[in-house]
C-alpha cells in the first residue's frame, strides 16, 4: 500500500484517538485537530476564496482527495494531486489545497511548506463548507450539486442535499 493511501486509512482512526468525539464530529473538532496538528499552516476561508475567484484572481486549486472523490465533484479548475512530489509549480505560486473537511489538505500544505513553497493555504472547511454554502461545484465542465461524503461519520458535516450517494 502506498504511504499516502495508508495515511488516508489510518488518519480517521488517529483523529478519533487524539480528540475526536465518539459521537457526531463537529466543525470545532475539525478546526481543533488542524490547529493542534498543523499550527503553522495558514487557512483561507471559503468566502475569501470565492471572492478571489469572482474577481478573476484564483490561486492554483489543488484537490488532495482521492480520484474517486474528485470524480464526483470539485472546485472549478482544480487539479487533483495527492502527492506533493507531483507538484510542478514555482515555489511562490499562490496555492490553495483542499479535501473534504481540511485535515488531509492541511497535511498536504504542511508538506509543501517543507518543500519550500511560500504561498500555500489550506481551505478552511474545504469542499464540505464550500458545498454547504451552495457555491459552484463541477464534474469536469458540468455544474453539479453533489459531493463525495467521504464516509458516514465525516459525511455528517456535509448537508444531506449534497451527498452524492449514501455512504457505507
XYZ file of C-alpha atoms in Angstrom:
168
model
C 0.000 0.000 0.000
C 1.341 3.459 -0.882
C 2.301 5.504 2.208
C -0.219 8.259 1.372
C -3.032 5.745 0.951
C -2.101 4.145 4.257
C -2.267 7.589 5.868
C -5.731 8.154 4.398
C -6.969 4.969 6.016
C -5.179 5.446 9.337
C -5.838 9.177 9.741
C -9.547 8.942 10.656
C -8.758 6.383 13.391
C -5.873 8.502 14.664
C -8.156 11.526 14.784
C -10.588 9.632 16.929
C -7.817 8.728 19.319
C -6.417 12.269 19.664
C -9.541 14.185 20.363
C -12.392 13.436 18.069
C -15.587 12.767 19.956
C -17.043 9.292 19.566
C -20.332 10.844 18.527
C -21.045 13.010 15.560
C -17.985 15.143 14.688
C -18.312 18.916 14.778
C -16.528 21.658 12.904
C -14.949 22.662 16.212
C -13.443 19.142 16.407
C -12.014 19.529 12.904
C -10.633 23.023 13.457
C -9.119 21.963 16.784
C -7.386 18.979 15.225
C -5.964 21.132 12.438
C -4.803 23.813 14.896
C -3.043 21.191 17.064
C -1.560 19.079 14.288
C -0.716 21.810 11.774
C -0.214 25.070 13.702
C 1.994 26.616 11.009
C -0.436 26.007 8.143
C -2.291 29.155 7.105
C -6.020 28.804 6.447
C -8.162 30.573 3.888
C -11.904 30.961 4.430
C -14.179 29.710 1.650
C -15.741 33.183 1.328
C -12.262 34.649 0.692
C -11.572 32.041 -1.984
C -14.959 32.640 -3.615
C -14.243 36.397 -3.702
C -10.813 35.827 -5.301
C -12.379 33.568 -7.934
C -15.161 36.090 -8.595
C -12.508 38.828 -9.059
C -10.762 36.646 -11.626
C -7.771 36.103 -9.333
C -7.993 32.442 -8.391
C -4.979 30.706 -6.892
C -3.960 27.277 -8.077
C -6.533 24.954 -6.504
C -5.229 21.541 -5.524
C -7.796 18.941 -4.564
C -5.911 16.363 -2.494
C -8.812 13.890 -2.242
C -8.649 10.510 -3.913
C -9.561 10.395 -7.606
C -12.904 8.727 -6.820
C -13.868 11.688 -4.624
C -12.618 14.224 -7.191
C -14.604 12.480 -9.945
C -17.884 13.224 -8.119
C -17.208 16.969 -7.922
C -14.543 19.571 -7.372
C -13.998 23.318 -7.436
C -13.694 24.987 -10.847
C -10.288 24.491 -12.460
C -8.994 22.450 -9.536
C -6.330 19.854 -10.202
C -6.351 16.520 -8.414
C -2.912 15.916 -6.908
C -2.461 13.591 -3.952
C 1.345 13.541 -3.744
C 3.419 16.642 -3.039
C 6.153 15.143 -5.222
C 3.857 15.703 -8.217
C 3.702 19.498 -7.764
C 5.453 21.260 -10.656
C 4.617 24.903 -9.893
C 7.143 27.616 -8.974
C 7.706 27.795 -5.205
C 5.995 31.224 -4.920
C 2.796 30.203 -6.743
C -0.367 31.029 -4.770
C -1.790 27.591 -3.927
C -4.923 26.614 -2.016
C -5.192 22.962 -1.032
C -8.497 21.376 -0.075
C -10.033 17.996 0.714
C -13.339 17.060 2.356
C -13.047 18.952 5.658
C -9.476 20.276 5.699
C -7.399 17.697 7.561
C -5.800 15.912 4.597
C -5.217 19.234 2.837
C -3.594 20.721 5.967
C -1.133 17.814 5.991
C -0.514 18.372 2.278
C 0.014 22.125 2.802
C 2.490 21.423 5.592
C 4.485 19.136 3.310
C 4.501 21.793 0.576
C 5.855 24.314 3.076
C 8.646 21.910 3.998
C 9.491 21.672 0.292
C 9.932 25.441 0.143
C 6.559 26.588 -1.189
C 5.928 30.039 0.260
C 2.332 30.899 -0.645
C 0.250 27.876 0.369
C -3.112 27.985 2.153
C -5.462 25.304 3.438
C -9.136 25.862 2.605
C -10.884 26.000 5.992
C -13.773 23.545 5.941
C -12.717 22.516 2.430
C -15.236 21.256 -0.123
C -17.873 20.387 2.511
C -18.101 24.002 3.678
C -17.926 25.222 0.062
C -20.868 22.980 -0.863
C -22.795 23.798 2.326
C -22.700 27.455 1.207
C -24.099 26.309 -2.152
C -21.064 27.609 -4.025
C -20.461 26.154 -7.507
C -19.259 22.591 -7.871
C -18.115 20.918 -11.051
C -17.667 17.476 -12.543
C -15.288 18.281 -15.354
C -17.026 21.132 -17.191
C -20.519 20.312 -15.909
C -22.056 22.054 -12.900
C -23.243 19.607 -10.239
C -24.803 19.721 -6.777
C -23.171 16.673 -5.231
C -20.079 15.882 -3.192
C -18.495 12.589 -2.241
C -19.319 12.356 1.501
C -16.026 10.541 2.323
C -17.700 8.224 4.844
C -20.749 8.096 7.100
C -19.092 9.795 10.084
C -17.361 12.655 8.264
C -20.278 12.963 5.851
C -22.420 14.279 8.709
C -20.593 17.607 8.226
C -21.937 17.846 4.667
C -25.534 18.973 4.227
C -27.546 15.907 3.207
C -28.779 17.532 -0.003
C -25.206 17.466 -1.362
C -24.423 13.796 -0.665
C -23.591 12.115 -3.940
C -24.760 8.793 -2.556
C -25.487 7.118 0.732
C -22.068 6.387 2.301
C -21.296 2.889 3.537
